PDB file of C-alpha atoms in Angstrom:
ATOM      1  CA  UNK A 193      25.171 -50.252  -2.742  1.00  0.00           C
ATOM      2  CA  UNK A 194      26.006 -47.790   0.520  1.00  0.00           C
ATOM      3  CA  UNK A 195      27.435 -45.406  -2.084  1.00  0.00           C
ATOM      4  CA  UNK A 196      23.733 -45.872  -4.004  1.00  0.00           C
ATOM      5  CA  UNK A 197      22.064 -45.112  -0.641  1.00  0.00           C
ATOM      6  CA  UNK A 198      23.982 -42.148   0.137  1.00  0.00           C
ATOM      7  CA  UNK A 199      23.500 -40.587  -2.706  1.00  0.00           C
ATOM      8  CA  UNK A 200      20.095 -41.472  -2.979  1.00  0.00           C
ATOM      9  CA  UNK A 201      19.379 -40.046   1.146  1.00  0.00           C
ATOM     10  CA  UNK A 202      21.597 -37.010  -0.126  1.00  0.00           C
ATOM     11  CA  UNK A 203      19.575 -36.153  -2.869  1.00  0.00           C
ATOM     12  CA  UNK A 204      16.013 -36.508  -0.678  1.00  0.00           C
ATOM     13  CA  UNK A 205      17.481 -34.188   2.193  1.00  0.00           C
ATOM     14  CA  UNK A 206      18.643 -31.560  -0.368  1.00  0.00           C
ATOM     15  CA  UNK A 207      14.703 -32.116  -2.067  1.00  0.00           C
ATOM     16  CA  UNK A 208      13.139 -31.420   1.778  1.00  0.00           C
ATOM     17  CA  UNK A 209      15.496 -28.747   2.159  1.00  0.00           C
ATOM     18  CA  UNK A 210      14.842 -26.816  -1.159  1.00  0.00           C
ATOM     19  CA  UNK A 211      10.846 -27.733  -0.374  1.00  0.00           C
ATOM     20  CA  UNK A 212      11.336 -26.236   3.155  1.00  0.00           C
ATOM     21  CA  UNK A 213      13.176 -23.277   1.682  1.00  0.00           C
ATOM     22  CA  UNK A 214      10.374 -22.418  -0.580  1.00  0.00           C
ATOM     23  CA  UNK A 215       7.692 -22.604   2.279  1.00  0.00           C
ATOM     24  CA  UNK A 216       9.453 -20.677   3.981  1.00  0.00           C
ATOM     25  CA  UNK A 217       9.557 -17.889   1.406  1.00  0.00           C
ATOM     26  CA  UNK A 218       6.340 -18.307   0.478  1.00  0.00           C
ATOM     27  CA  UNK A 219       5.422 -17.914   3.879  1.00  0.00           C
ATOM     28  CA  UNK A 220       7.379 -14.914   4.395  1.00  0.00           C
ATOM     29  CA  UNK A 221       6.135 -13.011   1.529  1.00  0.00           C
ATOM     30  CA  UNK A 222       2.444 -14.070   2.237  1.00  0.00           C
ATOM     31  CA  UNK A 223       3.307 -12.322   5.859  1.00  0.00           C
ATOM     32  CA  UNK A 224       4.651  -9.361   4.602  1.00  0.00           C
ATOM     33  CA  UNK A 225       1.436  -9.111   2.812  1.00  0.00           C
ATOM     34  CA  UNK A 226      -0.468  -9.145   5.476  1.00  0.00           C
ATOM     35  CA  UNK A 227       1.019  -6.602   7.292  1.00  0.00           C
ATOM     36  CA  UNK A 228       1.219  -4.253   4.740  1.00  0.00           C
ATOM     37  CA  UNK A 229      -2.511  -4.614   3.712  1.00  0.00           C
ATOM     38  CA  UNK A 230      -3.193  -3.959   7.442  1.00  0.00           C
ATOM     39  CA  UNK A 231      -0.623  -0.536   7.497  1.00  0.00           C
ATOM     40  CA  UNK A 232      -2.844   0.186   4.472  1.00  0.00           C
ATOM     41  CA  UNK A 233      -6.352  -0.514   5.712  1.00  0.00           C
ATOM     42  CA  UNK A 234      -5.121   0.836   9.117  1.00  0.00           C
ATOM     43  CA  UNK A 235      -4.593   4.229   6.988  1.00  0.00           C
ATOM     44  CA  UNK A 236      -7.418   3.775   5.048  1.00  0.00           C
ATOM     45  CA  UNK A 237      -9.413   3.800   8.371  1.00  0.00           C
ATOM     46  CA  UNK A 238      -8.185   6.699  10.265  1.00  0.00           C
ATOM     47  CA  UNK A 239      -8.386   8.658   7.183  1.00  0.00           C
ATOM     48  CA  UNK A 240     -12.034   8.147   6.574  1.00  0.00           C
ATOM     49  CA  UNK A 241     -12.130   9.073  10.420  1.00  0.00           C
ATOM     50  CA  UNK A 242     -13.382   5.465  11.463  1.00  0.00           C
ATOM     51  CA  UNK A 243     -12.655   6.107  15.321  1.00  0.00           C
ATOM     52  CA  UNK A 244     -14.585   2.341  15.955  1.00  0.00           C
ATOM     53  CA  UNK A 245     -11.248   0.955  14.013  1.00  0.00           C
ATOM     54  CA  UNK A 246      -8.452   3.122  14.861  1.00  0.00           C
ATOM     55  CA  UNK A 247      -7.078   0.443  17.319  1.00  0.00           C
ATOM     56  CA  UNK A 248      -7.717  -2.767  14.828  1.00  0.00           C
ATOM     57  CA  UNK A 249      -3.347  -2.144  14.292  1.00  0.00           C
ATOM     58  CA  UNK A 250      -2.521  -2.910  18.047  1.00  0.00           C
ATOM     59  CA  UNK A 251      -2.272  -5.769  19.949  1.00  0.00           C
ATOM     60  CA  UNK A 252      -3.386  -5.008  23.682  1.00  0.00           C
ATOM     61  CA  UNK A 253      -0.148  -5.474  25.124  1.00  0.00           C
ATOM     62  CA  UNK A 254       1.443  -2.643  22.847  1.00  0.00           C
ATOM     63  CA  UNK A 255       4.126  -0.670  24.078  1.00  0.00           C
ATOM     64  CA  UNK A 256       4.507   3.098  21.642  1.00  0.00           C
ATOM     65  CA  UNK A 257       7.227   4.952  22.541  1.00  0.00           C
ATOM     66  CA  UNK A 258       7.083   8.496  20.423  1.00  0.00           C
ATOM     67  CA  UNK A 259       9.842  10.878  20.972  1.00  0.00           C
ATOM     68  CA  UNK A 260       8.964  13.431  23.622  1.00  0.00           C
ATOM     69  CA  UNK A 261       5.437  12.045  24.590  1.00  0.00           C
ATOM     70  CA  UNK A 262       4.966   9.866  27.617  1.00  0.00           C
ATOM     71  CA  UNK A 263       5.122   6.177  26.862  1.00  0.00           C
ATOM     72  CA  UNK A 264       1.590   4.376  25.834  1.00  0.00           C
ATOM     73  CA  UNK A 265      -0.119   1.822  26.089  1.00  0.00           C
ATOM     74  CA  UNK A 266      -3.016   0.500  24.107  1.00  0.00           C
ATOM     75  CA  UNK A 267      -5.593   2.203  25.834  1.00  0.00           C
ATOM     76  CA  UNK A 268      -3.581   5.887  26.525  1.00  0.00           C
ATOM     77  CA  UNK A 269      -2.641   5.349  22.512  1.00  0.00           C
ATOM     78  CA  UNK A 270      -6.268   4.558  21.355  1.00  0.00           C
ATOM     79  CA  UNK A 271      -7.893   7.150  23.547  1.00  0.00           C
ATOM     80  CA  UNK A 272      -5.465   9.766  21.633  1.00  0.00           C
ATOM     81  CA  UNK A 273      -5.976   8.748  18.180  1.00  0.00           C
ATOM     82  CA  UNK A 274     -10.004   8.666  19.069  1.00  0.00           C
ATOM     83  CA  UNK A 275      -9.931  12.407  20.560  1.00  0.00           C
ATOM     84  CA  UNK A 276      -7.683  13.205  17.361  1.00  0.00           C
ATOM     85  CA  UNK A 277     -10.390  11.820  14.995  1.00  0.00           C
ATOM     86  CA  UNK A 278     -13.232  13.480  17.154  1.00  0.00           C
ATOM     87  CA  UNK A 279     -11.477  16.624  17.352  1.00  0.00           C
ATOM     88  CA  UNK A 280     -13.378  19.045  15.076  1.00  0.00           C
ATOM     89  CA  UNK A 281     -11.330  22.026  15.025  1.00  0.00           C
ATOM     90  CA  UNK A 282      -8.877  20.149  13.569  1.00  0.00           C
ATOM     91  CA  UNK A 283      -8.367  17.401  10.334  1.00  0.00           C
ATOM     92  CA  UNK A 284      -5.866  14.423  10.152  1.00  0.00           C
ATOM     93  CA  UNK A 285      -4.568  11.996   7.730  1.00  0.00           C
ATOM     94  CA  UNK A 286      -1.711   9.681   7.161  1.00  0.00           C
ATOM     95  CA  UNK A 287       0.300   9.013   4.176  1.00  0.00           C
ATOM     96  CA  UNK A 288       2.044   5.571   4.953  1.00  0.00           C
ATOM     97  CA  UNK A 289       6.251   4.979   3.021  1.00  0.00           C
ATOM     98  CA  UNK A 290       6.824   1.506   3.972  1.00  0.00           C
ATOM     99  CA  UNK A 291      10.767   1.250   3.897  1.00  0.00           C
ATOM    100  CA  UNK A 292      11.249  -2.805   4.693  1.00  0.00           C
ATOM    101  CA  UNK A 293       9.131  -5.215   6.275  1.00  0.00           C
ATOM    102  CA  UNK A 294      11.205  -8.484   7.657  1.00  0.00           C
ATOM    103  CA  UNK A 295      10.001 -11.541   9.296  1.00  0.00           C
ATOM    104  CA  UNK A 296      10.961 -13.941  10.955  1.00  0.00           C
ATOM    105  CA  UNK A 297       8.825 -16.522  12.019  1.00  0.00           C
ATOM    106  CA  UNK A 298       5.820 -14.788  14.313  1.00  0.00           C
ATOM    107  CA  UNK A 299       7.198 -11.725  14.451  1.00  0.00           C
ATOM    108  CA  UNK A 300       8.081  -9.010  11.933  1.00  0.00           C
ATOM    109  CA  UNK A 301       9.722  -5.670  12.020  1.00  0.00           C
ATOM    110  CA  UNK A 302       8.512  -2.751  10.102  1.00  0.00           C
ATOM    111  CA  UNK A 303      10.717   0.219   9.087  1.00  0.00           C
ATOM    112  CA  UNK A 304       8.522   3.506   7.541  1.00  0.00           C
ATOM    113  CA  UNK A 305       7.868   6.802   8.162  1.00  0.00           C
ATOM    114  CA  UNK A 306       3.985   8.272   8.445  1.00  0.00           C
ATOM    115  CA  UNK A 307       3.460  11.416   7.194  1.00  0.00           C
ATOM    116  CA  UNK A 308       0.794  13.472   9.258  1.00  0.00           C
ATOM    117  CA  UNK A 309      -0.778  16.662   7.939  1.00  0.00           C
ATOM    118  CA  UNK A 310      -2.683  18.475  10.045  1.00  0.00           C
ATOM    119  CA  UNK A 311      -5.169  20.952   8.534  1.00  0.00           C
ATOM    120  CA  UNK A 312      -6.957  23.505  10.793  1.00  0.00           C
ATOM    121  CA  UNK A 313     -10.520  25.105  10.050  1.00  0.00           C
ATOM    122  CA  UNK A 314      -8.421  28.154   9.027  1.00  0.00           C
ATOM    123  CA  UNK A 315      -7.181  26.390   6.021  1.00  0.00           C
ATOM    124  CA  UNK A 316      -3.730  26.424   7.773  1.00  0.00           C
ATOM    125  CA  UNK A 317      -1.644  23.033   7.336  1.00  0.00           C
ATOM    126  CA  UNK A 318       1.213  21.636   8.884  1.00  0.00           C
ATOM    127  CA  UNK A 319       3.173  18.191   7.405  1.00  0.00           C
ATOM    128  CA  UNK A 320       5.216  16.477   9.880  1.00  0.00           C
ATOM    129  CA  UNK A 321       7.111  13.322   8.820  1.00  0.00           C
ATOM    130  CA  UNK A 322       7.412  10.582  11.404  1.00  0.00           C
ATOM    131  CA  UNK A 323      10.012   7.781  10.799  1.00  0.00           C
ATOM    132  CA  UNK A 324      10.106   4.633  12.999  1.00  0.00           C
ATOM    133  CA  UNK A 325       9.908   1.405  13.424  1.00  0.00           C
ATOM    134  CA  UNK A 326       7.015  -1.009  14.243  1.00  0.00           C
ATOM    135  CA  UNK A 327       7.587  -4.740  15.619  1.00  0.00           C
ATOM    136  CA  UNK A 328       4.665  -7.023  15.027  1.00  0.00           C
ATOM    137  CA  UNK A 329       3.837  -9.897  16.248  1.00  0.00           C
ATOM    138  CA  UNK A 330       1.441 -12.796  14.903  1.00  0.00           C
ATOM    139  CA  UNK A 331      -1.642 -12.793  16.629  1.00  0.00           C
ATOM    140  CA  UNK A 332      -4.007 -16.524  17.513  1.00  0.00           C
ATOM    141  CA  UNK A 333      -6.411 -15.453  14.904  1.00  0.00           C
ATOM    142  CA  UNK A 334      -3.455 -15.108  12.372  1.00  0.00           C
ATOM    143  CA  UNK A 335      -3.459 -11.441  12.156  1.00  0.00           C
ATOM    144  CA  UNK A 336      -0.652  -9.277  12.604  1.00  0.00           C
ATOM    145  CA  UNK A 337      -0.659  -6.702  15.503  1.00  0.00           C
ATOM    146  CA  UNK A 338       1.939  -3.650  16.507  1.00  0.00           C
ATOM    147  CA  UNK A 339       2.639  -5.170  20.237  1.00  0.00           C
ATOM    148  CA  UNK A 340       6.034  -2.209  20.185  1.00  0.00           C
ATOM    149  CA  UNK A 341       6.608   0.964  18.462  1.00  0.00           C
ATOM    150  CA  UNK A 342       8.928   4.001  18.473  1.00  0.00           C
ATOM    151  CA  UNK A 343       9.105   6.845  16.239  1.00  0.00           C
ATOM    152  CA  UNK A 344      10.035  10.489  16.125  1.00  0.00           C
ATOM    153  CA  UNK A 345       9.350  13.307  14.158  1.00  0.00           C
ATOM    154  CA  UNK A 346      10.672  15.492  11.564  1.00  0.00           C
ATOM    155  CA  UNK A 347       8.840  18.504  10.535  1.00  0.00           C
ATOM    156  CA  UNK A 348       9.273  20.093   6.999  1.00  0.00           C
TER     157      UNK A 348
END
């Protein structure tokens, strides 16, 4: 009879543990998701020149770290993507290459490069490739927010 009720508790913990397991996937892949439908729409968004939802990708404690620029913060960083969307001498967009996204838990990390092309009024273009890495963090609402980046770039 013990050997009946070992085998029997056994058996339940490995059911809760595959059960666990498979929220836990679930839950990651539902999270990675998220965050890449917000990369996306955050793409989306600056490319239609949306200035009122340029900083919708940030949580208000973010950190952005962008080689040879002084580090930001969330105001400094939406106050230059709003003069870069305003700027009419000038036009912007984003291509977005997500590399990995991996969670764990209520944060995630985010590895891609952005690629930026700048046209001027003079038809002139340049393409500059930046590579980094965003961390994200799960917001109260449920929504995933860049609270730390760092990136560099690479021109062609």
């Amino acid at each position: 009879m013990t050997r009946l009720v070992a085998a029997g508790t056994a058996a339940i913990a490995r059911l809760i543990a595959g059960a666990l397991l498979s929220v836990a996937i679930l839950g990651t892949a539902a999270a990675q998701a998220d965050i890449r439908a917000a990369l996306t729409q955050w793409a989306a968004d600056f490319n239609a020149g949306k200035s009122d939802r340029v900083c919708a990708l940030f949580a208000r404690d973010l950190i952005a770290q962008y080689r040879g620029q002084p580090e930001r913060n969330f105001d400094s960083l939406c106050d230059l993507l709003k003069r870069s969307l305003n700027d009419r001498t000038k036009k912007f967009s984003y291509a977005l290459d997500i590399k990995e996204i991996i969670v764990a838990g209520d944060f995630a990390v985010v590895r891609l490069t952005w690629t930026l092309t700048v046209q001027g009024k003079d038809a002139s273009a340049e393409t500059i490739d930046e590579p980094g890495m965003d961390l994200f963090r799960r917001q109260s609402d449920g929504s995933w927010k860049i609270f730390r980046y760092i990136a560099y770039d690479v021109s062609r």
